[in-house]
mmCIF file of C-alpha atoms in Angstrom:
data_model
loop_
_atom_site.group_PDB
_atom_site.id
_atom_site.type_symbol
_atom_site.label_atom_id
_atom_site.label_comp_id
_atom_site.label_asym_id
_atom_site.label_seq_id
_atom_site.Cartn_x
_atom_site.Cartn_y
_atom_site.Cartn_z
ATOM 1 C CA GLU A 1 26.845 149.363 170.644
ATOM 2 C CA ALA A 2 29.402 150.414 173.056
ATOM 3 C CA GLY A 3 32.295 152.496 171.954
ATOM 4 C CA VAL A 4 35.912 152.380 172.677
ATOM 5 C CA ALA A 5 36.413 152.815 176.195
ATOM 6 C CA GLN A 6 39.951 154.323 177.594
ATOM 7 C CA SER A 7 41.301 155.044 181.207
ATOM 8 C CA PRO A 8 42.261 157.108 182.792
ATOM 9 C CA ARG A 9 41.090 159.805 180.997
ATOM 10 C CA TYR A 10 43.910 162.342 182.588
ATOM 11 C CA LYS A 11 47.250 161.448 184.111
ATOM 12 C CA ILE A 12 49.894 163.932 185.400
ATOM 13 C CA ILE A 13 53.261 162.375 186.633
ATOM 14 C CA GLU A 14 56.444 163.521 186.805
ATOM 15 C CA LYS A 15 59.531 162.511 184.443
ATOM 16 C CA ARG A 16 60.969 159.323 185.225
ATOM 17 C CA GLN A 17 57.603 157.594 186.624
ATOM 18 C CA SER A 18 55.699 155.077 185.048
ATOM 19 C CA VAL A 19 52.069 155.098 183.769
ATOM 20 C CA ALA A 20 49.842 152.889 182.187
ATOM 21 C CA PHE A 21 46.790 153.042 179.942
ATOM 22 C CA TRP A 22 44.094 150.642 179.369
ATOM 23 C CA CYS A 23 41.904 150.238 176.502
ATOM 24 C CA ASN A 24 38.804 148.118 175.659
ATOM 25 C CA PRO A 25 37.762 147.975 172.079
ATOM 26 C CA ILE A 26 34.219 147.754 170.558
ATOM 27 C CA SER A 27 33.264 143.707 170.867
ATOM 28 C CA GLY A 28 34.571 141.667 168.480
ATOM 29 C CA HIS A 29 37.189 144.161 166.779
ATOM 30 C CA ALA A 30 39.968 142.278 165.777
ATOM 31 C CA THR A 31 42.502 145.006 165.182
ATOM 32 C CA LEU A 32 43.364 147.679 168.066
ATOM 33 C CA TYR A 33 45.564 150.480 167.619
ATOM 34 C CA TRP A 34 47.410 152.965 169.848
ATOM 35 C CA TYR A 35 48.279 156.222 168.833
ATOM 36 C CA GLN A 36 50.238 159.330 170.191
ATOM 37 C CA GLN A 37 48.901 162.468 169.450
ATOM 38 C CA ILE A 38 50.847 165.615 170.445
ATOM 39 C CA LEU A 39 49.710 169.236 170.640
ATOM 40 C CA GLY A 40 48.978 170.619 166.775
ATOM 41 C CA GLN A 41 50.051 167.128 165.278
ATOM 42 C CA GLY A 42 48.011 164.499 164.062
ATOM 43 C CA PRO A 43 47.769 161.009 165.489
ATOM 44 C CA LYS A 44 51.300 158.876 165.219
ATOM 45 C CA LEU A 45 50.754 154.889 165.018
ATOM 46 C CA LEU A 46 52.728 153.334 167.920
ATOM 47 C CA ILE A 47 51.351 149.898 167.716
ATOM 48 C CA GLN A 48 48.671 147.718 165.884
ATOM 49 C CA PHE A 49 47.455 144.485 166.503
ATOM 50 C CA GLN A 50 45.699 141.686 164.979
ATOM 51 C CA ASN A 51 43.798 140.040 167.824
ATOM 52 C CA ASN A 52 46.984 139.192 170.322
ATOM 53 C CA GLY A 53 49.404 139.474 167.483
ATOM 54 C CA VAL A 54 51.723 142.712 166.666
ATOM 55 C CA VAL A 55 51.202 143.609 163.350
ATOM 56 C CA ASP A 56 53.141 146.959 163.244
ATOM 57 C CA ASP A 57 55.058 148.138 166.143
ATOM 58 C CA SER A 58 57.943 150.206 163.863
ATOM 59 C CA GLN A 59 57.123 153.612 165.319
ATOM 60 C CA LEU A 60 56.951 152.822 169.285
ATOM 61 C CA PRO A 61 60.020 153.579 171.128
ATOM 62 C CA LYS A 62 60.853 150.179 172.739
ATOM 63 C CA ASP A 63 63.106 151.510 175.359
ATOM 64 C CA ARG A 64 60.273 152.680 177.242
ATOM 65 C CA PHE A 65 57.287 151.724 175.833
ATOM 66 C CA SER A 66 55.531 148.481 175.790
ATOM 67 C CA ALA A 67 51.841 147.567 175.437
ATOM 68 C CA GLU A 68 50.291 143.829 175.220
ATOM 69 C CA ARG A 69 46.786 142.716 174.357
ATOM 70 C CA LEU A 70 47.180 139.237 175.685
ATOM 71 C CA LYS A 71 43.749 137.715 175.403
ATOM 72 C CA GLY A 72 43.044 139.396 172.035
ATOM 73 C CA VAL A 73 40.484 141.999 173.519
ATOM 74 C CA ASP A 74 41.673 145.054 175.884
ATOM 75 C CA SER A 75 44.962 146.109 175.967
ATOM 76 C CA THR A 76 47.395 148.207 177.991
ATOM 77 C CA LEU A 77 50.101 150.664 177.075
ATOM 78 C CA LYS A 78 52.728 151.490 179.110
ATOM 79 C CA ILE A 79 55.764 154.111 179.800
ATOM 80 C CA GLN A 80 58.501 153.186 181.802
ATOM 81 C CA PRO A 81 60.275 155.713 182.463
ATOM 82 C CA ALA A 82 58.540 158.996 181.347
ATOM 83 C CA LYS A 83 59.995 161.656 179.621
ATOM 84 C CA LEU A 84 58.928 165.235 178.959
ATOM 85 C CA GLU A 85 58.435 164.820 175.536
ATOM 86 C CA ASP A 86 56.001 162.010 176.028
ATOM 87 C CA SER A 87 53.157 164.810 177.001
ATOM 88 C CA ALA A 88 50.134 163.897 174.719
ATOM 89 C CA VAL A 89 47.234 162.251 174.280
ATOM 90 C CA TYR A 90 47.341 158.702 173.789
ATOM 91 C CA LEU A 91 44.371 157.314 171.586
ATOM 92 C CA CYS A 92 42.960 153.850 171.257
ATOM 93 C CA ALA A 93 41.083 152.720 167.959
ATOM 94 C CA SER A 94 39.565 149.529 166.998
ATOM 95 C CA SER A 95 38.367 147.956 163.619
ATOM 96 C CA SER A 96 36.314 144.942 162.511
ATOM 97 C CA ILE A 97 38.487 144.380 159.379
ATOM 98 C CA ARG A 98 41.726 142.225 159.059
ATOM 99 C CA ALA A 99 44.883 144.626 159.203
ATOM 100 C CA ASP A 100 45.905 143.125 155.854
ATOM 101 C CA THR A 101 43.024 144.113 153.544
ATOM 102 C CA SER A 102 43.296 147.666 154.547
ATOM 103 C CA THR A 103 39.692 148.396 154.523
ATOM 104 C CA ASP A 104 39.646 149.621 157.908
ATOM 105 C CA THR A 105 37.454 152.130 159.158
ATOM 106 C CA GLN A 106 38.810 152.878 162.856
ATOM 107 C CA TYR A 107 36.667 153.746 165.991
ATOM 108 C CA PHE A 108 38.662 155.906 168.282
ATOM 109 C CA GLY A 109 37.954 156.107 172.470
ATOM 110 C CA PRO A 110 38.148 159.515 173.827
ATOM 111 C CA GLY A 111 42.024 159.353 174.635
ATOM 112 C CA THR A 112 44.242 159.647 177.890
ATOM 113 C CA ARG A 113 45.657 163.261 178.284
ATOM 114 C CA LEU A 114 49.105 162.384 179.778
ATOM 115 C CA THR A 115 51.189 165.417 181.247
ATOM 116 C CA VAL A 116 54.714 164.968 182.255
ATOM 117 C CA LEU A 117 56.412 167.265 184.546
ATOM 118 C CA ALA B 1 56.930 154.820 153.768
ATOM 119 C CA GLN B 2 53.805 156.844 153.059
ATOM 120 C CA SER B 3 52.980 160.543 154.407
ATOM 121 C CA VAL B 4 50.062 162.705 154.198
ATOM 122 C CA SER B 5 50.058 166.392 153.852
ATOM 123 C CA GLN B 6 47.255 169.063 154.964
ATOM 124 C CA HIS B 7 48.171 172.191 153.503
ATOM 125 C CA ASN B 8 45.826 174.668 155.661
ATOM 126 C CA HIS B 9 46.558 174.798 159.451
ATOM 127 C CA HIS B 10 43.328 176.957 160.342
ATOM 128 C CA VAL B 11 40.875 177.584 158.340
ATOM 129 C CA ILE B 12 38.193 180.628 159.239
ATOM 130 C CA LEU B 13 34.982 180.868 157.488
ATOM 131 C CA SER B 14 31.839 182.711 157.851
ATOM 132 C CA GLU B 15 28.425 180.439 157.761
ATOM 133 C CA ALA B 16 26.976 179.663 153.973
ATOM 134 C CA ALA B 17 30.754 179.993 152.887
ATOM 135 C CA SER B 18 32.134 177.195 150.765
ATOM 136 C CA LEU B 19 34.823 174.897 151.739
ATOM 137 C CA GLU B 20 37.518 173.137 150.757
ATOM 138 C CA LEU B 21 40.576 171.507 152.855
ATOM 139 C CA GLY B 22 43.774 170.185 150.869
ATOM 140 C CA CYS B 23 45.141 166.620 151.382
ATOM 141 C CA ASN B 24 47.907 165.092 149.711
ATOM 142 C CA TYR B 25 49.592 161.731 150.442
ATOM 143 C CA SER B 26 52.838 160.354 148.875
ATOM 144 C CA TYR B 27 52.601 156.438 148.403
ATOM 145 C CA GLY B 28 53.471 154.466 145.228
ATOM 146 C CA GLY B 29 51.021 151.817 145.809
ATOM 147 C CA THR B 30 47.126 151.188 146.377
ATOM 148 C CA VAL B 31 46.063 153.298 148.944
ATOM 149 C CA ASN B 32 42.382 153.787 151.001
ATOM 150 C CA LEU B 33 41.755 157.467 152.125
ATOM 151 C CA PHE B 34 39.648 158.682 154.869
ATOM 152 C CA TRP B 35 38.669 162.186 156.440
ATOM 153 C CA TYR B 36 38.074 162.215 160.060
ATOM 154 C CA VAL B 37 36.493 164.856 162.587
ATOM 155 C CA GLN B 38 36.998 165.664 165.937
ATOM 156 C CA TYR B 39 34.178 168.247 167.324
ATOM 157 C CA PRO B 40 34.795 170.113 170.402
ATOM 158 C CA GLY B 41 35.010 167.653 173.166
ATOM 159 C CA GLN B 42 34.283 164.721 171.212
ATOM 160 C CA HIS B 43 36.064 161.773 169.844
ATOM 161 C CA LEU B 44 37.747 161.256 166.449
ATOM 162 C CA GLN B 45 34.937 160.319 163.943
ATOM 163 C CA LEU B 46 34.673 159.178 160.575
ATOM 164 C CA LEU B 47 33.603 161.602 157.691
ATOM 165 C CA LEU B 48 34.273 159.594 154.723
ATOM 166 C CA LYS B 49 36.396 157.153 153.200
ATOM 167 C CA TYR B 50 37.469 156.156 149.450
ATOM 168 C CA PHE B 51 38.111 152.368 148.862
ATOM 169 C CA SER B 52 37.484 151.970 144.948
ATOM 170 C CA GLY B 53 34.977 152.977 142.514
ATOM 171 C CA ASP B 54 33.540 156.211 142.269
ATOM 172 C CA PRO B 55 36.469 158.854 143.165
ATOM 173 C CA LEU B 56 33.566 161.129 144.386
ATOM 174 C CA VAL B 57 32.732 160.252 147.807
ATOM 175 C CA LYS B 58 29.831 161.530 149.979
ATOM 176 C CA GLY B 59 30.340 161.635 153.710
ATOM 177 C CA ILE B 60 27.854 162.300 156.436
ATOM 178 C CA LYS B 61 26.656 166.105 157.161
ATOM 179 C CA GLY B 62 27.174 167.249 153.408
ATOM 180 C CA PHE B 63 30.720 166.731 153.250
ATOM 181 C CA GLU B 64 32.135 165.076 149.932
ATOM 182 C CA ALA B 65 35.738 164.076 148.701
ATOM 183 C CA GLU B 66 37.423 163.710 145.414
ATOM 184 C CA PHE B 67 40.175 161.311 144.930
ATOM 185 C CA ILE B 68 42.740 162.377 141.961
ATOM 186 C CA LYS B 69 45.160 159.846 141.603
ATOM 187 C CA SER B 70 47.265 161.456 139.344
ATOM 188 C CA LYS B 71 47.625 164.517 141.522
ATOM 189 C CA PHE B 72 47.575 162.198 144.670
ATOM 190 C CA SER B 73 44.959 163.954 146.436
ATOM 191 C CA PHE B 74 41.654 163.777 148.465
ATOM 192 C CA ASN B 75 40.276 167.134 149.280
ATOM 193 C CA LEU B 76 37.525 167.966 151.215
ATOM 194 C CA ARG B 77 34.944 169.850 150.148
ATOM 195 C CA LYS B 78 31.388 171.211 151.551
ATOM 196 C CA PRO B 79 29.117 174.016 149.564
ATOM 197 C CA SER B 80 27.994 175.878 152.325
ATOM 198 C CA VAL B 81 29.160 175.360 155.897
ATOM 199 C CA GLN B 82 27.554 175.927 159.223
ATOM 200 C CA TRP B 83 28.897 176.995 162.671
ATOM 201 C CA SER B 84 28.428 173.534 163.808
ATOM 202 C CA ASP B 85 30.961 172.393 161.350
ATOM 203 C CA THR B 86 33.504 173.790 163.671
ATOM 204 C CA ALA B 87 35.930 170.943 164.250
ATOM 205 C CA GLU B 88 39.600 169.657 163.583
ATOM 206 C CA TYR B 89 39.734 167.736 160.138
ATOM 207 C CA PHE B 90 42.482 164.687 159.909
ATOM 208 C CA CYS B 91 42.827 162.983 156.649
ATOM 209 C CA ALA B 92 44.472 159.704 156.614
ATOM 210 C CA VAL B 93 45.782 157.292 154.237
ATOM 211 C CA SER B 94 45.761 153.207 154.741
ATOM 212 C CA THR B 95 47.909 151.166 152.811
ATOM 213 C CA ASN B 96 47.351 147.368 151.532
ATOM 214 C CA ALA B 97 49.497 146.544 154.797
ATOM 215 C CA GLY B 98 47.263 148.026 156.951
ATOM 216 C CA LYS B 99 49.323 150.799 158.089
ATOM 217 C CA SER B 100 47.446 154.239 158.639
ATOM 218 C CA THR B 101 49.250 157.362 158.545
ATOM 219 C CA PHE B 102 47.517 160.829 159.360
ATOM 220 C CA GLY B 103 47.739 164.583 158.468
ATOM 221 C CA ASP B 104 48.565 166.922 161.030
ATOM 222 C CA GLY B 105 45.178 168.220 160.815
ATOM 223 C CA THR B 106 42.961 171.464 159.811
ATOM 224 C CA THR B 107 41.454 173.513 162.024
ATOM 225 C CA LEU B 108 37.995 174.859 160.695
ATOM 226 C CA THR B 109 36.357 177.857 162.532
ATOM 227 C CA VAL B 110 33.172 178.805 161.343
ATOM 228 C CA LYS B 111 31.982 182.078 162.470
ATOM 229 C CA PRO B 112 28.045 182.579 162.802
#
């Protein structure tokens, strides 16, 4: 079984530029998560999708971050414009259990390491 | 809102020493509890999880964790660590609404 795929693995941009990350979850997984992990901290949930609907985006900075999962499969996360404090690893995870049952073992991708200069 | 606290940021042990990593959470309702591990250069992966039933949960590679509801704790233990256990360990909580919260992690270094 293929794991969660993410690209790119690394990205360096200057502040005020835009960047996009892509995630392809494990086949058949209905729930998809985007996390931001700043160095020395744990993953912080940015947005959670159930199929192509948003379950939770309460911690997503909506003035600059956006995410979509149009066909309920792969997803993109965009930052526009980027700030220095956006430097982090962006993790995508997926799970096969419905979000409302909370029995959600998550399978993580390798992450995208973003550096904003 | 729920939160997760991992008290030890960095633990250094010699091989064969016993390990206990602390995890406390704050949430008034029913929770599911997880420990994830990230080995150097690898993805985050599940170590063990508690949903219900026996509060003593056994995971992969000889790890176990005990859910103590009265203490809001889910500490991770291993009786004898190996050099290959060197990794970062994250405790996580998910609620009935499906929202997950992670602790800030504990880096374990095992000296050969």
